[in-house]
Short mmCIF file of C-alpha atoms in Angstrom, two decimals:
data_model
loop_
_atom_site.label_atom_id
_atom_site.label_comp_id
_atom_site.label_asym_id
_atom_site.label_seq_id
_atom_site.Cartn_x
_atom_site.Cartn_y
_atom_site.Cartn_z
CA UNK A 26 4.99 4.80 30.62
CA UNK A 27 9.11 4.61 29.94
CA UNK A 28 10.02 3.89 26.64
CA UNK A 29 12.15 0.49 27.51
CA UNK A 30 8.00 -0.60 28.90
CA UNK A 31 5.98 0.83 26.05
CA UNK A 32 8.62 -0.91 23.04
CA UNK A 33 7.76 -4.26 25.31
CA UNK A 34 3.75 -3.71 25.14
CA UNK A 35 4.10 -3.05 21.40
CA UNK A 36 6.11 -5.81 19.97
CA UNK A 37 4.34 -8.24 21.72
CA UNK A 38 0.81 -7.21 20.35
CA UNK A 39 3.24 -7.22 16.83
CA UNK A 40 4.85 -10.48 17.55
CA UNK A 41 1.18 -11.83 18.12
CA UNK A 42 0.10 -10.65 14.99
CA UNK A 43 2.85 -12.31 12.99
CA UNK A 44 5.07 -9.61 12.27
CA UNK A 45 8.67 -9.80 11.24
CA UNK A 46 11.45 -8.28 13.55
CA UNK A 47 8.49 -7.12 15.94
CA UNK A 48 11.12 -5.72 17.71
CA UNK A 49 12.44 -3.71 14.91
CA UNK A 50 9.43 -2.51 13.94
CA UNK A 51 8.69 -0.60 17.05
CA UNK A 52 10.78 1.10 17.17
CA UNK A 53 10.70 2.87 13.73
CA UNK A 54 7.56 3.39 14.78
CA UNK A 55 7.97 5.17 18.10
CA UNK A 56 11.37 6.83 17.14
CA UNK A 57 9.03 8.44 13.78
CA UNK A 58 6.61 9.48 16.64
CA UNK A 59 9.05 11.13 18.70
CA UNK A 60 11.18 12.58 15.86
CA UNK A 61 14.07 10.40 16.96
CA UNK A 62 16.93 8.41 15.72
CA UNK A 63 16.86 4.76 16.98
CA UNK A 64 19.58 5.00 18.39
CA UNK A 65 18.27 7.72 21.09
CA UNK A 66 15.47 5.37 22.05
CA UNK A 67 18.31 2.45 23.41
CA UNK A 68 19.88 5.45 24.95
CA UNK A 69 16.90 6.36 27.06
CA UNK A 70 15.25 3.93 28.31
CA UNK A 71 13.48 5.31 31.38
CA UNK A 72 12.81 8.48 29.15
CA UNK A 73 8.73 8.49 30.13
CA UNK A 74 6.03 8.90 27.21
CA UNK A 75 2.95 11.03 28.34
CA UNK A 76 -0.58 8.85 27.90
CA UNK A 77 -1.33 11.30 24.74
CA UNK A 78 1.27 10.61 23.31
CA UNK A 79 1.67 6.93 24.04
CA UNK A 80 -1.87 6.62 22.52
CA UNK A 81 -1.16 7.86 19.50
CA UNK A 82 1.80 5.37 19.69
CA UNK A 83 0.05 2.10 20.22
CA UNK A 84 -3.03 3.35 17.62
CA UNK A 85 0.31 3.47 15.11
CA UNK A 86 1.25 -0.05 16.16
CA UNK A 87 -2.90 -1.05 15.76
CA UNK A 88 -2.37 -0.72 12.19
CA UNK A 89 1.00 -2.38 11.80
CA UNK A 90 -0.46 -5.17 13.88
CA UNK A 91 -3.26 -5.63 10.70
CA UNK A 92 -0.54 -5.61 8.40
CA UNK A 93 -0.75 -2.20 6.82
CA UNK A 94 3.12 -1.58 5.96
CA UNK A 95 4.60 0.91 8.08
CA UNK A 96 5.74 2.99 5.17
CA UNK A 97 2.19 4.07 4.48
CA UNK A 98 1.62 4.23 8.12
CA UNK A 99 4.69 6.89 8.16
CA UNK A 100 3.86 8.29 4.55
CA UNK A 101 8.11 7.63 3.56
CA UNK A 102 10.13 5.51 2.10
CA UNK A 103 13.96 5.57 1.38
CA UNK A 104 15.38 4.92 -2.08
CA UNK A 105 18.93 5.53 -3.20
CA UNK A 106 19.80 7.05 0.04
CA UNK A 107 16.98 9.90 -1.05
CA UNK A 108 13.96 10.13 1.57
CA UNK A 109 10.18 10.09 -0.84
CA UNK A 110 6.83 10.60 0.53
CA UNK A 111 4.33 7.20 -0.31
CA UNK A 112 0.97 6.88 0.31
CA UNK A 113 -2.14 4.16 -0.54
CA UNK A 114 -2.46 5.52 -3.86
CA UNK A 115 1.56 4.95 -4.79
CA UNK A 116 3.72 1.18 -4.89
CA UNK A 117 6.37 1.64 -2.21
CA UNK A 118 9.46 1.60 -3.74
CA UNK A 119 12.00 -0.94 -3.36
CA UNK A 120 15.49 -2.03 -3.12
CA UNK A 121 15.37 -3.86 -6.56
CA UNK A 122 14.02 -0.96 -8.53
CA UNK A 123 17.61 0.75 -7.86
CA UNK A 124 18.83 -1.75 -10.87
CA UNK A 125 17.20 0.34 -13.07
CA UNK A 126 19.30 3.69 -11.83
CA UNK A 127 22.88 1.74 -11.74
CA UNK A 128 22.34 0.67 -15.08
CA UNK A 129 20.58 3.75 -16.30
CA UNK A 130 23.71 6.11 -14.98
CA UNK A 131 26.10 3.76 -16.51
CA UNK A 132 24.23 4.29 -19.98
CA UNK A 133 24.11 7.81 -19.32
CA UNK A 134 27.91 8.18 -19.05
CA UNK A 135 28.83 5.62 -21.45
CA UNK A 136 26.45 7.44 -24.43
CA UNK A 137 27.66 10.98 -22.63
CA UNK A 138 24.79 12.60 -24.43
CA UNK A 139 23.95 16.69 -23.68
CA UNK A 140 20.91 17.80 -22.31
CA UNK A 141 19.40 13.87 -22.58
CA UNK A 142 15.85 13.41 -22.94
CA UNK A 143 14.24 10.09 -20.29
CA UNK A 144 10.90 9.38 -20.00
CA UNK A 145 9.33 7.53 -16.96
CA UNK A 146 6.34 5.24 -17.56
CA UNK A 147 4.11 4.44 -14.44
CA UNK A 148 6.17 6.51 -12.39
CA UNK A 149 4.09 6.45 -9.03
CA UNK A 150 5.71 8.45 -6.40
CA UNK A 151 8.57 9.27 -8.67
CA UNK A 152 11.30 7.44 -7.41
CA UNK A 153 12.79 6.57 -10.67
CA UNK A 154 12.15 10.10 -12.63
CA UNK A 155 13.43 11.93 -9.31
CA UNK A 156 16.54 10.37 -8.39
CA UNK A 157 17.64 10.58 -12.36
CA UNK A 158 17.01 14.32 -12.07
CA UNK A 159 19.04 14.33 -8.98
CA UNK A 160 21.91 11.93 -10.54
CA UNK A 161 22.06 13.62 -13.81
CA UNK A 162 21.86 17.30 -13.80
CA UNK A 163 21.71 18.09 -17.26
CA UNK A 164 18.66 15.96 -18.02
CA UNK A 165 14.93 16.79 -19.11
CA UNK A 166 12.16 14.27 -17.75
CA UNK A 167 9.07 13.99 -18.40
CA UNK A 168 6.75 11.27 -15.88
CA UNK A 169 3.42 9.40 -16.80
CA UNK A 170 1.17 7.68 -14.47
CA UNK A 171 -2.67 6.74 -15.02
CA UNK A 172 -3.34 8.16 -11.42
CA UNK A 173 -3.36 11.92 -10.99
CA UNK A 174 -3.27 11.20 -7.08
CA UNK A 175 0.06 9.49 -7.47
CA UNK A 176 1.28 12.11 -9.67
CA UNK A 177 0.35 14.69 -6.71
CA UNK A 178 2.60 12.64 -4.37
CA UNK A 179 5.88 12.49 -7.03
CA UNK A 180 5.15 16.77 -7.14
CA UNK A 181 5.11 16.63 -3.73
CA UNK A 182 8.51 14.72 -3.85
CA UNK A 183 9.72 16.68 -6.80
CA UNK A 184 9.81 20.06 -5.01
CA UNK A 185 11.19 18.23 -1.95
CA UNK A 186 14.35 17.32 -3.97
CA UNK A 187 14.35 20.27 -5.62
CA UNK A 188 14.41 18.79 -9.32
CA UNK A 189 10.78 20.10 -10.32
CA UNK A 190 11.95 22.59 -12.79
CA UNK A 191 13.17 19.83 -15.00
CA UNK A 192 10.53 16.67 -14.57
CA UNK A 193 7.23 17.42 -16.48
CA UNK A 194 4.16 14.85 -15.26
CA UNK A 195 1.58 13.83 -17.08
CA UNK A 196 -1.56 11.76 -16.62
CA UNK A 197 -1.53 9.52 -19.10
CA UNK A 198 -1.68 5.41 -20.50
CA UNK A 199 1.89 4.87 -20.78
CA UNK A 200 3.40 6.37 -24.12
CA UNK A 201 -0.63 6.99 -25.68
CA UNK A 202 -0.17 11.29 -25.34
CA UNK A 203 3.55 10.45 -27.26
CA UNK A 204 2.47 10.49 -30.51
CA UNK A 205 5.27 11.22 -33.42
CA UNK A 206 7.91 11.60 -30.34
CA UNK A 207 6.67 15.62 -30.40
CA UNK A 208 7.14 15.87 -26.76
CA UNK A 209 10.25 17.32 -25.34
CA UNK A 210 11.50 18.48 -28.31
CA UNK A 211 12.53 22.31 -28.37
CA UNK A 212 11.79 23.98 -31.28
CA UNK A 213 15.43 24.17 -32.26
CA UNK A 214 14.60 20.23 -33.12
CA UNK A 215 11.34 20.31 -35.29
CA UNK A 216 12.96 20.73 -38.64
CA UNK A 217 15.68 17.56 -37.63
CA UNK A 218 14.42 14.63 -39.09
CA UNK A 219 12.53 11.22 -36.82
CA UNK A 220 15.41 9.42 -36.21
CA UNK A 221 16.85 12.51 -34.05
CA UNK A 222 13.56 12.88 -32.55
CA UNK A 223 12.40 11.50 -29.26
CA UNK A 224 13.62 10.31 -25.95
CA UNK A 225 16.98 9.10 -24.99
CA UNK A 226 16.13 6.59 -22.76
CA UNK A 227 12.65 5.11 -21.44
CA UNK A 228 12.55 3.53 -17.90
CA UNK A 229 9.64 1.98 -16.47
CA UNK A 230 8.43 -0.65 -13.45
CA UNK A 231 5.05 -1.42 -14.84
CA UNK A 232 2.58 -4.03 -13.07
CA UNK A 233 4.20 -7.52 -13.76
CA UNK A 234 2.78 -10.09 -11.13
CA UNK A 235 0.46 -12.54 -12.32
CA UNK A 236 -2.66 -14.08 -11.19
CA UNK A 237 -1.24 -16.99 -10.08
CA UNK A 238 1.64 -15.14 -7.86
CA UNK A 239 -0.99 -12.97 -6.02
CA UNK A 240 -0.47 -16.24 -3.50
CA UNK A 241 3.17 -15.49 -2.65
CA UNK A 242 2.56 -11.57 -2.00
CA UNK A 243 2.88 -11.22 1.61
CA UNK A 244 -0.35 -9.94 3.23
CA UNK A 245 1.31 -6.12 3.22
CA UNK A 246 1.64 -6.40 -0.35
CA UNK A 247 -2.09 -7.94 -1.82
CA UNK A 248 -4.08 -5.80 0.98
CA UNK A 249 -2.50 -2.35 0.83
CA UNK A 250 -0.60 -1.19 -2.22
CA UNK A 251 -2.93 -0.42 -5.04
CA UNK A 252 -3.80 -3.46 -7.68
CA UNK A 253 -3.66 -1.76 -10.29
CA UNK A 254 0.22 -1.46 -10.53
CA UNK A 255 0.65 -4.63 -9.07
CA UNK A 256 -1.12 -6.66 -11.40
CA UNK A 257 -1.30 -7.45 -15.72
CA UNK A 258 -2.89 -9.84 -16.52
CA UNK A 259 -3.05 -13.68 -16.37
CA UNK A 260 0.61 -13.79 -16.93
CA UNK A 261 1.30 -10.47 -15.93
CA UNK A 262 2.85 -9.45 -19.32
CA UNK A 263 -0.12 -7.49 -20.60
CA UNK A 264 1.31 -4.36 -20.04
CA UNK A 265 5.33 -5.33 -20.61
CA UNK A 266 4.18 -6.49 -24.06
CA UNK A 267 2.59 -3.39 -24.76
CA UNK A 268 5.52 -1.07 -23.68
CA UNK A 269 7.78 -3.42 -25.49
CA UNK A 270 5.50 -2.78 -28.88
CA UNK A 271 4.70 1.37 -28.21
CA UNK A 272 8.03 2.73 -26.79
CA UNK A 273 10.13 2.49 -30.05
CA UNK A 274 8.23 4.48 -31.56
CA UNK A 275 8.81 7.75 -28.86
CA UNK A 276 12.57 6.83 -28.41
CA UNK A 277 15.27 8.07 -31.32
CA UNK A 278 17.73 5.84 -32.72
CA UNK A 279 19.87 4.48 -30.54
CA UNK A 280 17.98 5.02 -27.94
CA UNK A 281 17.34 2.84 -24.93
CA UNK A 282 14.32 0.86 -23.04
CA UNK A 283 14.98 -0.52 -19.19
CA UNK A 284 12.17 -1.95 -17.75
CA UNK A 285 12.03 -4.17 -14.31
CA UNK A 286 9.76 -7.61 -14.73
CA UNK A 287 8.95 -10.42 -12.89
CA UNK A 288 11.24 -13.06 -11.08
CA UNK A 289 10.60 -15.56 -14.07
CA UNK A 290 9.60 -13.58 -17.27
CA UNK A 291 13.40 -13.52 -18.79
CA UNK A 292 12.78 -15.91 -21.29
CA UNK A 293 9.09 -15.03 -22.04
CA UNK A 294 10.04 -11.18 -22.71
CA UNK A 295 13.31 -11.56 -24.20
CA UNK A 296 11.43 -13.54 -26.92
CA UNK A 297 8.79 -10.63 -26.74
CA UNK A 298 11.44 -7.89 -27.68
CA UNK A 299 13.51 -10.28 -30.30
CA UNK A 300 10.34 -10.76 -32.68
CA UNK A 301 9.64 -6.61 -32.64
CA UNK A 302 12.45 -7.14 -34.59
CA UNK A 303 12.83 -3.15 -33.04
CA UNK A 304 15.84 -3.39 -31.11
CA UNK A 305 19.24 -4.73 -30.43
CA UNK A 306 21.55 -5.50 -27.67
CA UNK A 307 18.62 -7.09 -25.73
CA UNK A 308 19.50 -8.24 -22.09
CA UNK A 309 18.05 -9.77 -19.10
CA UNK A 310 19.61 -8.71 -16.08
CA UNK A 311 19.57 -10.55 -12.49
CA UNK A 312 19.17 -9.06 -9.53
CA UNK A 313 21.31 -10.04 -6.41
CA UNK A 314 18.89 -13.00 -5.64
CA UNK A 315 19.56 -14.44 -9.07
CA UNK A 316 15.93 -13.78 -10.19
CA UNK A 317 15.18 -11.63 -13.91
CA UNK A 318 14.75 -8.20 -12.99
CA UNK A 319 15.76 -5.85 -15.67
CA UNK A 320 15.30 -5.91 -19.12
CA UNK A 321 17.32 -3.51 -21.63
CA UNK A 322 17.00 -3.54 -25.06
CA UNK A 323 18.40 -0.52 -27.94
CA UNK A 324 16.40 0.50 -30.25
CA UNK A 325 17.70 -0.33 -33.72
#
C-alpha cells in the first residue's frame, strides 16, 4: 500500500477513536517506523509500504487508537531540544517542566557558584537532572526516585547524553537517605561547618494532582502514566508539604528550592513555605497559560 493510502486508513481509525490532529499523529507514527523525517513522507507519496511492514504500522496506530500516548508507544520524548527515552514506568516530560531549567540556569549564573552541588527529587526519566548536567558543566548531581525501573531509564538517558560521570542516582523517598547533608560532600568539606554543607539548589516535579482533578486528565494521562507520580493526596499537597518541611535541612545557606505544583496551589503552598519560617524570597511563578507552576523559595 503507498504511503499517501496507508496515512488515510490510519487517521481515520484515529479520528474515530477521538484523537487530536489524527492526521498529525500518523504520521509521527509511520515516519518513527520508517526512520523518516515528516517531511519525506509528503514528499513521497506513492513511495509503497510492504504488508510486513504496514502491519506493524497499523498494530502502532491500534494502540494510539486506545489512547496509549504515542510517546510510550515510541519509547521518546523531546525536552529542551534534548531527545530522552520514556517508558510506562516514567511521567513523560513536558513543556512546562522547562520553567524549572530557565529559572534554575538563571540562578546558576546569577549565584556563579564553582563546582555547584543540585539535587533532583522524583527525577523519573531524568529530564531535569540531565539537561542541568548538559547546561551546566561544572555541576555535581545527584537523582532520587522511589522506582529503580525509572532510575534504569534516566541511566539509560544519562549515558545517551553523555553526562553520567557527574549525576549519581539513588533509590530513595525524596531527601530520607540525606541525612546531615553528608552526601556530595568531598572530603575537603567535612571539617567546614553545616551552614557550608549541602546542596546548592534542590529541583523537583513531585505528584501534585488531586483527587478531585483526576476528572480533567485526558484519558492518555489517568490510563497510562504511572499513579504514583501523578497523584498526593486529597489535595495533592501531601508530598509538596513534605519537600517543603525536609529539603532545608540537605540544602546550605543560601541555598535554593524550585519545585513545579499544580495549576491552583499558589496560594495554598506559598502559605506552606512562609510558616517553615525556613526560607526567604518565596515566589510563585506562572507559566505561559497564567496558571501557578513554579515555586522558589531561599533558604534562610
Amino acid at each position: 500500500m503507498k504511503i499517501a493510502r496507508t496515512l488515510l486508513a490510519a487517521a481515520k481509525q484515529l479520528s474515530q477513536a477521538h484523537i487530536e490532529n489524527p492526521q498529525l499523529e500518523a504520521e509521527i507514527l509511520l515516519a518513527h517506523l520508517l526512520g523518516k523525517e515528516q517531511i519525506w513522507l509528503h514528499m513521497n507519496p506513492d513511495f509503497f509500504i510492504e504488508d510486513p511492514v504496514n502491519k506493524k504500522y497499523m498494530a502502532l496506530v491500534a494502540r494510539r487508537a486506545m489512547h496509549e500516548p504515542n510517546a510510550y508507544i515510541l519509547q521518546q520524548r523531546e525536552f529542551w531540544s534534548l531527545p530522552f527515552r520514556v517508558t510506562r514506568d516514567t511521567l513523560i516530560p513536558r513543556p512546562e517542566t522547562e520553567q524549572i531549567v530557565e529559572i534554575t540556569l538563571a540562578i546558576a549564573e546569577q549565584e556563579r557558584w564553582h563546582s555547584p552541588r543540585i539535587l533532583d527529587l522524583g527525577t523519573g526519566c531524568g529530564i531535569l537532572a540531565l539537561t542541568l548536567a548538559s547546561e551546566i558543566p561544572e555541576a555535581f548531581l545527584v537523582a532520587t526516585d522511589r522506582s529503580f525501573s525509572a532510575l534504569i531509564v534516566a541511566h539509560q538517558n544519562a549515558r545517551r547524553h553523555g553526562v553520567e560521570s557527574r549525576v549519581s542516582l539513588v533509590q530513595a523517598d525524596w531527601t530520607e537517605p540525606f541525612k546531615l547533608c553528608e552526601i556530595g560532600i568531598s572530603q575537603s568539606e567535612k571539617g567546614i561547618s553545616g551552614t557550608e554543607r549541602g546542596f546548592h539548589l534542590v529541583v523537583s516535579n513531585p505528584p501534585y494532582v488531586a483527587k478531585k482533578d483526576k476528572r480533567l486528565l485526558a484519558k492518555e494521562i489517568c490510563k497510562y502514566e504511572p499513579k504514583r507520580s501523578l497523584y498526593s493526596g486529597k489535595g495533592g499537597l501531601e508530598d509538596i508539604e513534605k519537600l517543603i518541611k525536609t529539603v532545608p535541612h540537605v540544602l546550605r545557606k543560601g541555598a535554593w528550592f524550585i519545585c513545579e505544583i499544580g495549576y491552583d496551589q499558589g496560594e495554598n503552598v506559598f502559605q506552606m513555605i512562609e510558616d517553615t519560617g525556613m526560607y526567604k524570597c518565596v515566589e510563585i511563578r506562572k507559566d505561559l497559560s497564567g496558571n501557578d507552576r513554579v515555586l522558589i523559595g531561599k533558604k534562610v
